[in-house]
C-alpha cells in the first residue's frame, strides 16, 4: 500500500514538474489583453472583474491591492542565456479613476520584487511596497516604476502627478511630471492622471547598455520615440536571481480605482503590443452612475419600505447611536470624512480601556479601523458651537494634506451633535513628556533627544514656511510631541488650538496655549505668530535639555522659571549645569550648549530678537554658528526684567553658510564662549 502511494506521489511530482517546465518556457514572455481566466496571484483588495478588468484597488481608504505574475522569472546576471538576463521589456494599459475630481490616491507601481506578498508593507504613500522602517533598505531588492498621484514631501515628490524610478525606496532616483512626447506636434504634452482615461506605459531595460527607459502615452497612440525617463542604472546590484513581476497599488486618505486593462511582458526582446480592441472596458464614470441607479431605486423603494417596517424599532435605535451631523457644504470633504459607526467600532465604543489620554482638548482613544485593520488615534472633542465650524472643517481638510515625516498625520474627521472627532495616525510610543518627566518610561539618551529636536524643528519649518499656507501650531510643548516606533519626534495637534478661536465662547478672547510656553506678547495681545511658536519651541528645547517642565512652582524661587534659571547659570558661566541629571553627563557638550543657548534666544521676551524658524533649523543642523551676543543683553531676556534696552542681537538673515557674523561681535562676550 505504502509503495503504491509512494509511486503515486512520484508520478504526481513528475507531472507537476512537467507542468512547471512547460510554463517556464512561456514565462519569458506573456501577454494579457484583459485578464479573464488568468491565474495572476492577487492579494489585498485586488480582483479581476467579470469582463476581465484587473481592479487593483477601489475607493476604500488605506487599502493595498496587488497582482503578480504567479511564477518567478530569472534575472540571472551570471547566466549566458539571454532570456535569463536582466534585460526586460514590458508595456501595460492602466487607468486611475479618482474618487472625487482631482483627488486620487495613491497610484500604481509596476513592481519587481523577491516575493509576491511584500510582508510588513503598508498602504497610502508607501504603495504597498515598504513601511517607514523598511523604506530605503538595500535588503528590500525591490525595483518599481511609480505612477504617483499624491505629492509626498517626505519622499521629495516633485508634484502631485508624476512617474518615478524607485529602487528599494520611495524617494525616486529620478522622476518626471506625467507628460509624453507627441510626435506630430514635436513637443511634450501633459497627461492628466486624474482624467480616469486609460493610458499606456512602456518600461524597457537593456542589460548591456544598463539603460532604463520609461515612456508614457495616451491609449491608442504609438510609442513615442523619446522616453519620458531615460536613466542608466545597473540592476544587477539590486535584483536577485529570481524575481516576481507585477503591480502594487494603494489608497490612503485619498483614494481611487486603480485598473490595469492589459499587460505584455518579455525577457527576450521587445514586449508584444497589446490589442486595444480586446481590452476590457472601464465601468461607466461615477457621475453618470447615479442616473443609471435611479431605475433600480424606484422599484426597490417598496422593498425598503417593507424592510423598514419589519426592522423599524432596531433601525431607529441604531441610527441614533451612530447619528452624525453632515451638512451640504461638507460634501467636498467627503474623502476626509469618517463614519461615526466606523470610529465607534474601531475604539470598541470609546471604551475607557482604549483611552490613551485626555487633556484640555478632550480624550484620545486608540482604535483599529474595521476596514483596513489600521491602527489610529481618535481624538474626541466636545464642541457645542456651530459657529466657525465651516472654516474649521475647511482647515482640518487642508491640514489633512500636510505631509511631513515629523508631523502626526491627520487622517480625517467626523462630526456629531456637540462633538468633533479627529482621526490621526497611531504613535506606538506615546508622548515625549512621559519619557522626560516620569520614571515610568526609560530614559532617552542625548542622541535621541537631539534627533527629536531637529525633527520637530524641521516640521515647524514646514508648517511655517514650506507649505502652501502658514500653519501656526500655537501649542508646541513636550506633551504635544509624540514618538513613533523608531523614536522619531512627531509634532501633534497642529492648528488645533485654533479651535478655541472659533470657540464656544466668542465674547472672551482666550489666550491659546499652555502656561509656561506662552510668549509675553501673546499674553498681551492674544495674537499668535510664527514668533510665538518659536518661543514655544525655545521652551521645548530647554525642557529636553534640562529634563524638567518650564514652570515648577514647588522649586526654589530662583529655579521656578526654567528659562530664567538657565539664563542665570549661563551668566555664571555654568550653563551645562542646567543639563538633565538623568543624562549623567553623557552628551555632546557643544550640542547641549547650542540647545540651551538657542532655547534662551528663542524665549527672548522681545519677539524681534528671536531667531526665525528657518534659522533655528540651520543652527540645529550646524549650518550656522550661533551669533555672539553681548552678555548685558541677557539682562533683558528674563521674563521678569522685561524692560527693553537697545541691544537686539542681529541674526543672520540670509541662508548663506555663515561664518562672518562672529566677527561683528568679537568685542562682546560670546554666547558660545561663556558657557561653563
Ligand atoms: C470570462 O471567462 C468565463 C469563463 O472562464 C466566460 O464564461 C466569460 O464569458 C468570459 N468573459 C469574457 C468577457 O470574456
Ligand atoms: C472594495 O473592495 C473590497 C474587497 O473586495 C470590499 O470589501 C469593499 O467594500 C470595496 N469598497 C468599495 C468602496 O466598493
Ligand atoms: C544563474 O546562472 C548561472 C550560470 O549559468 C548558474 O550557475 C546559476 O545556477 C543560475 N542561477 C539561477 C537561480 O538560475
Ligand atoms: C516593516 O517591514 C518589515 C519587512 O520589510 C517588517 O519586518 C517590519 O516588521 C515592518 N515594520 C513595521 C513597523 O510594520
Ligand atoms: C505637474 O507638473 C506639470 C509640469 O510642470 C504640470 O503641467 C502639472 O499640472 C503638474 N501637476 C500637478 C498635479 O501639480
Ligand atoms: C532608450 O532610449 C534611448 C533614447 O531614446 C534609445 O537610444 C535607447 O535605445 C533606448 N533603450 C531601450 C532599451 O529602449
Ligand atoms: C520633453 O520631456 C523630456 C523628458 O522629460 C525632456 O528631456 C525634454 O527636455 C522635454 N522637451 C521639451 C521641448 O520640453
Ligand atoms: C516603542 O514602540 C515600539 C513599537 O511599537 C515597541 O516595540 C517598543 O517597546 C516601544 N518602546 C517603549 C519604550 O515603549
Ligand atoms: C545644511 O547643510 C546641509 C549640508 O551640510 C544641507 O544638506 C542642508 O540643506 C542645509 N540646510 C539648510 C536648512 O540650509
mmCIF file of N, CA and C in Angstrom, residues 154-196:
data_model
loop_
_atom_site.group_PDB
_atom_site.id
_atom_site.type_symbol
_atom_site.label_atom_id
_atom_site.label_comp_id
_atom_site.label_asym_id
_atom_site.label_seq_id
_atom_site.Cartn_x
_atom_site.Cartn_y
_atom_site.Cartn_z
ATOM 1 N N UNK A 154 7.927 63.925 2.065
ATOM 2 C CA UNK A 154 8.924 63.084 2.734
ATOM 3 C C UNK A 154 9.735 62.273 1.740
ATOM 4 N N UNK A 155 9.170 62.026 0.559
ATOM 5 C CA UNK A 155 9.929 61.322 -0.476
ATOM 6 C C UNK A 155 10.382 62.290 -1.572
ATOM 7 N N UNK A 156 10.335 63.577 -1.256
ATOM 8 C CA UNK A 156 10.752 64.612 -2.209
ATOM 9 C C UNK A 156 10.037 64.492 -3.549
ATOM 10 N N UNK A 157 8.761 64.141 -3.521
ATOM 11 C CA UNK A 157 7.994 64.045 -4.762
ATOM 12 C C UNK A 157 7.944 65.402 -5.458
ATOM 13 N N UNK A 158 8.068 65.381 -6.778
ATOM 14 C CA UNK A 158 8.152 66.652 -7.497
ATOM 15 C C UNK A 158 6.808 67.324 -7.673
ATOM 16 N N UNK A 159 5.761 66.538 -7.816
ATOM 17 C CA UNK A 159 4.441 67.151 -7.961
ATOM 18 C C UNK A 159 3.371 66.089 -7.804
ATOM 19 N N UNK A 160 2.124 66.524 -7.843
ATOM 20 C CA UNK A 160 1.040 65.613 -7.498
ATOM 21 C C UNK A 160 0.665 64.653 -8.610
ATOM 22 N N UNK A 161 1.479 64.521 -9.628
ATOM 23 C CA UNK A 161 1.122 63.670 -10.756
ATOM 24 C C UNK A 161 2.401 63.365 -11.532
ATOM 25 N N UNK A 162 3.087 62.287 -11.110
ATOM 26 C CA UNK A 162 4.399 62.064 -11.716
ATOM 27 C C UNK A 162 4.728 60.583 -11.851
ATOM 28 N N UNK A 163 5.779 60.327 -12.618
ATOM 29 C CA UNK A 163 6.288 58.975 -12.824
ATOM 30 C C UNK A 163 7.685 58.942 -12.220
ATOM 31 N N UNK A 164 7.996 57.901 -11.446
ATOM 32 C CA UNK A 164 9.309 57.870 -10.806
ATOM 33 C C UNK A 164 9.947 56.490 -10.866
ATOM 34 N N UNK A 165 11.277 56.481 -10.854
ATOM 35 C CA UNK A 165 12.029 55.227 -10.811
ATOM 36 C C UNK A 165 12.431 54.990 -9.357
ATOM 37 N N UNK A 166 11.950 53.903 -8.776
ATOM 38 C CA UNK A 166 12.209 53.638 -7.362
ATOM 39 C C UNK A 166 13.053 52.377 -7.197
ATOM 40 N N UNK A 167 14.129 52.501 -6.465
ATOM 41 C CA UNK A 167 14.921 51.320 -6.147
ATOM 42 C C UNK A 167 15.022 51.217 -4.629
ATOM 43 N N UNK A 168 14.368 50.243 -4.055
ATOM 44 C CA UNK A 168 14.363 49.979 -2.608
ATOM 45 C C UNK A 168 13.787 51.105 -1.769
ATOM 46 N N UNK A 169 13.321 52.161 -2.399
ATOM 47 C CA UNK A 169 12.883 53.326 -1.636
ATOM 48 C C UNK A 169 11.870 54.105 -2.456
ATOM 49 N N UNK A 170 10.989 54.805 -1.768
ATOM 50 C CA UNK A 170 10.001 55.613 -2.483
ATOM 51 C C UNK A 170 10.523 56.996 -2.821
ATOM 52 N N UNK A 171 11.735 57.287 -2.354
ATOM 53 C CA UNK A 171 12.370 58.503 -2.831
ATOM 54 C C UNK A 171 12.957 58.148 -4.187
ATOM 55 N N UNK A 172 12.315 58.639 -5.241
ATOM 56 C CA UNK A 172 12.673 58.187 -6.583
ATOM 57 C C UNK A 172 14.086 58.606 -6.964
ATOM 58 N N UNK A 173 14.776 57.692 -7.692
ATOM 59 C CA UNK A 173 16.088 58.038 -8.240
ATOM 60 C C UNK A 173 15.934 59.149 -9.255
ATOM 61 N N UNK A 174 14.813 59.062 -9.953
ATOM 62 C CA UNK A 174 14.551 60.046 -10.983
ATOM 63 C C UNK A 174 13.055 60.077 -11.190
ATOM 64 N N UNK A 175 12.517 61.260 -11.492
ATOM 65 C CA UNK A 175 11.083 61.318 -11.742
ATOM 66 C C UNK A 175 10.776 62.459 -12.692
ATOM 67 N N UNK A 176 9.577 62.420 -13.239
ATOM 68 C CA UNK A 176 9.168 63.460 -14.176
ATOM 69 C C UNK A 176 7.654 63.613 -14.096
ATOM 70 N N UNK A 177 7.149 64.832 -14.310
ATOM 71 C CA UNK A 177 5.696 65.009 -14.347
ATOM 72 C C UNK A 177 5.106 64.172 -15.472
ATOM 73 N N UNK A 178 3.842 63.794 -15.328
ATOM 74 C CA UNK A 178 3.216 62.926 -16.321
ATOM 75 C C UNK A 178 3.055 63.658 -17.657
ATOM 76 N N UNK A 179 4.012 63.446 -18.542
ATOM 77 C CA UNK A 179 3.928 64.045 -19.873
ATOM 78 C C UNK A 179 4.369 63.010 -20.903
ATOM 79 N N UNK A 180 4.119 63.269 -22.173
ATOM 80 C CA UNK A 180 4.621 62.393 -23.222
ATOM 81 C C UNK A 180 5.024 63.238 -24.410
ATOM 82 N N UNK A 181 5.875 62.656 -25.233
ATOM 83 C CA UNK A 181 6.332 63.371 -26.414
ATOM 84 C C UNK A 181 5.373 63.093 -27.554
ATOM 85 N N UNK A 182 4.677 64.137 -28.004
ATOM 86 C CA UNK A 182 3.726 63.976 -29.106
ATOM 87 C C UNK A 182 4.475 64.168 -30.416
ATOM 88 N N UNK A 183 4.582 63.068 -31.173
ATOM 89 C CA UNK A 183 5.406 63.085 -32.395
ATOM 90 C C UNK A 183 4.929 64.150 -33.381
ATOM 91 N N UNK A 184 3.603 64.203 -33.580
ATOM 92 C CA UNK A 184 3.063 65.088 -34.616
ATOM 93 C C UNK A 184 3.377 66.556 -34.325
ATOM 94 N N UNK A 185 3.137 66.932 -33.093
ATOM 95 C CA UNK A 185 3.383 68.332 -32.730
ATOM 96 C C UNK A 185 4.864 68.581 -32.436
ATOM 97 N N UNK A 186 5.595 67.504 -32.197
ATOM 98 C CA UNK A 186 7.016 67.648 -31.874
ATOM 99 C C UNK A 186 7.244 68.302 -30.519
ATOM 100 N N UNK A 187 6.324 68.113 -29.589
ATOM 101 C CA UNK A 187 6.521 68.732 -28.269
ATOM 102 C C UNK A 187 5.989 67.827 -27.154
ATOM 103 N N UNK A 188 6.361 68.157 -25.926
ATOM 104 C CA UNK A 188 5.875 67.411 -24.773
ATOM 105 C C UNK A 188 4.464 67.852 -24.427
ATOM 106 N N UNK A 189 3.640 66.888 -24.108
ATOM 107 C CA UNK A 189 2.284 67.242 -23.708
ATOM 108 C C UNK A 189 1.986 66.625 -22.345
ATOM 109 N N UNK A 190 1.211 67.345 -21.560
ATOM 110 C CA UNK A 190 0.852 66.875 -20.230
ATOM 111 C C UNK A 190 -0.230 65.801 -20.320
ATOM 112 N N UNK A 191 -0.138 64.814 -19.447
ATOM 113 C CA UNK A 191 -1.222 63.838 -19.353
ATOM 114 C C UNK A 191 -1.871 63.984 -17.982
ATOM 115 N N UNK A 192 -3.178 63.912 -17.939
ATOM 116 C CA UNK A 192 -3.882 64.102 -16.688
ATOM 117 C C UNK A 192 -4.183 62.739 -16.045
ATOM 118 N N UNK A 193 -3.411 62.396 -15.024
ATOM 119 C CA UNK A 193 -3.627 61.123 -14.314
ATOM 120 C C UNK A 193 -5.025 61.058 -13.690
ATOM 121 N N UNK A 194 -5.595 62.231 -13.427
ATOM 122 C CA UNK A 194 -6.899 62.256 -12.759
ATOM 123 C C UNK A 194 -8.068 62.167 -13.725
ATOM 124 N N UNK A 195 -7.749 62.051 -15.019
ATOM 125 C CA UNK A 195 -8.828 62.062 -16.005
ATOM 126 C C UNK A 195 -9.642 60.782 -15.949
ATOM 127 N N UNK A 196 -9.053 59.722 -15.406
ATOM 128 C CA UNK A 196 -9.737 58.428 -15.418
ATOM 129 C C UNK A 196 -9.607 57.720 -16.758
#
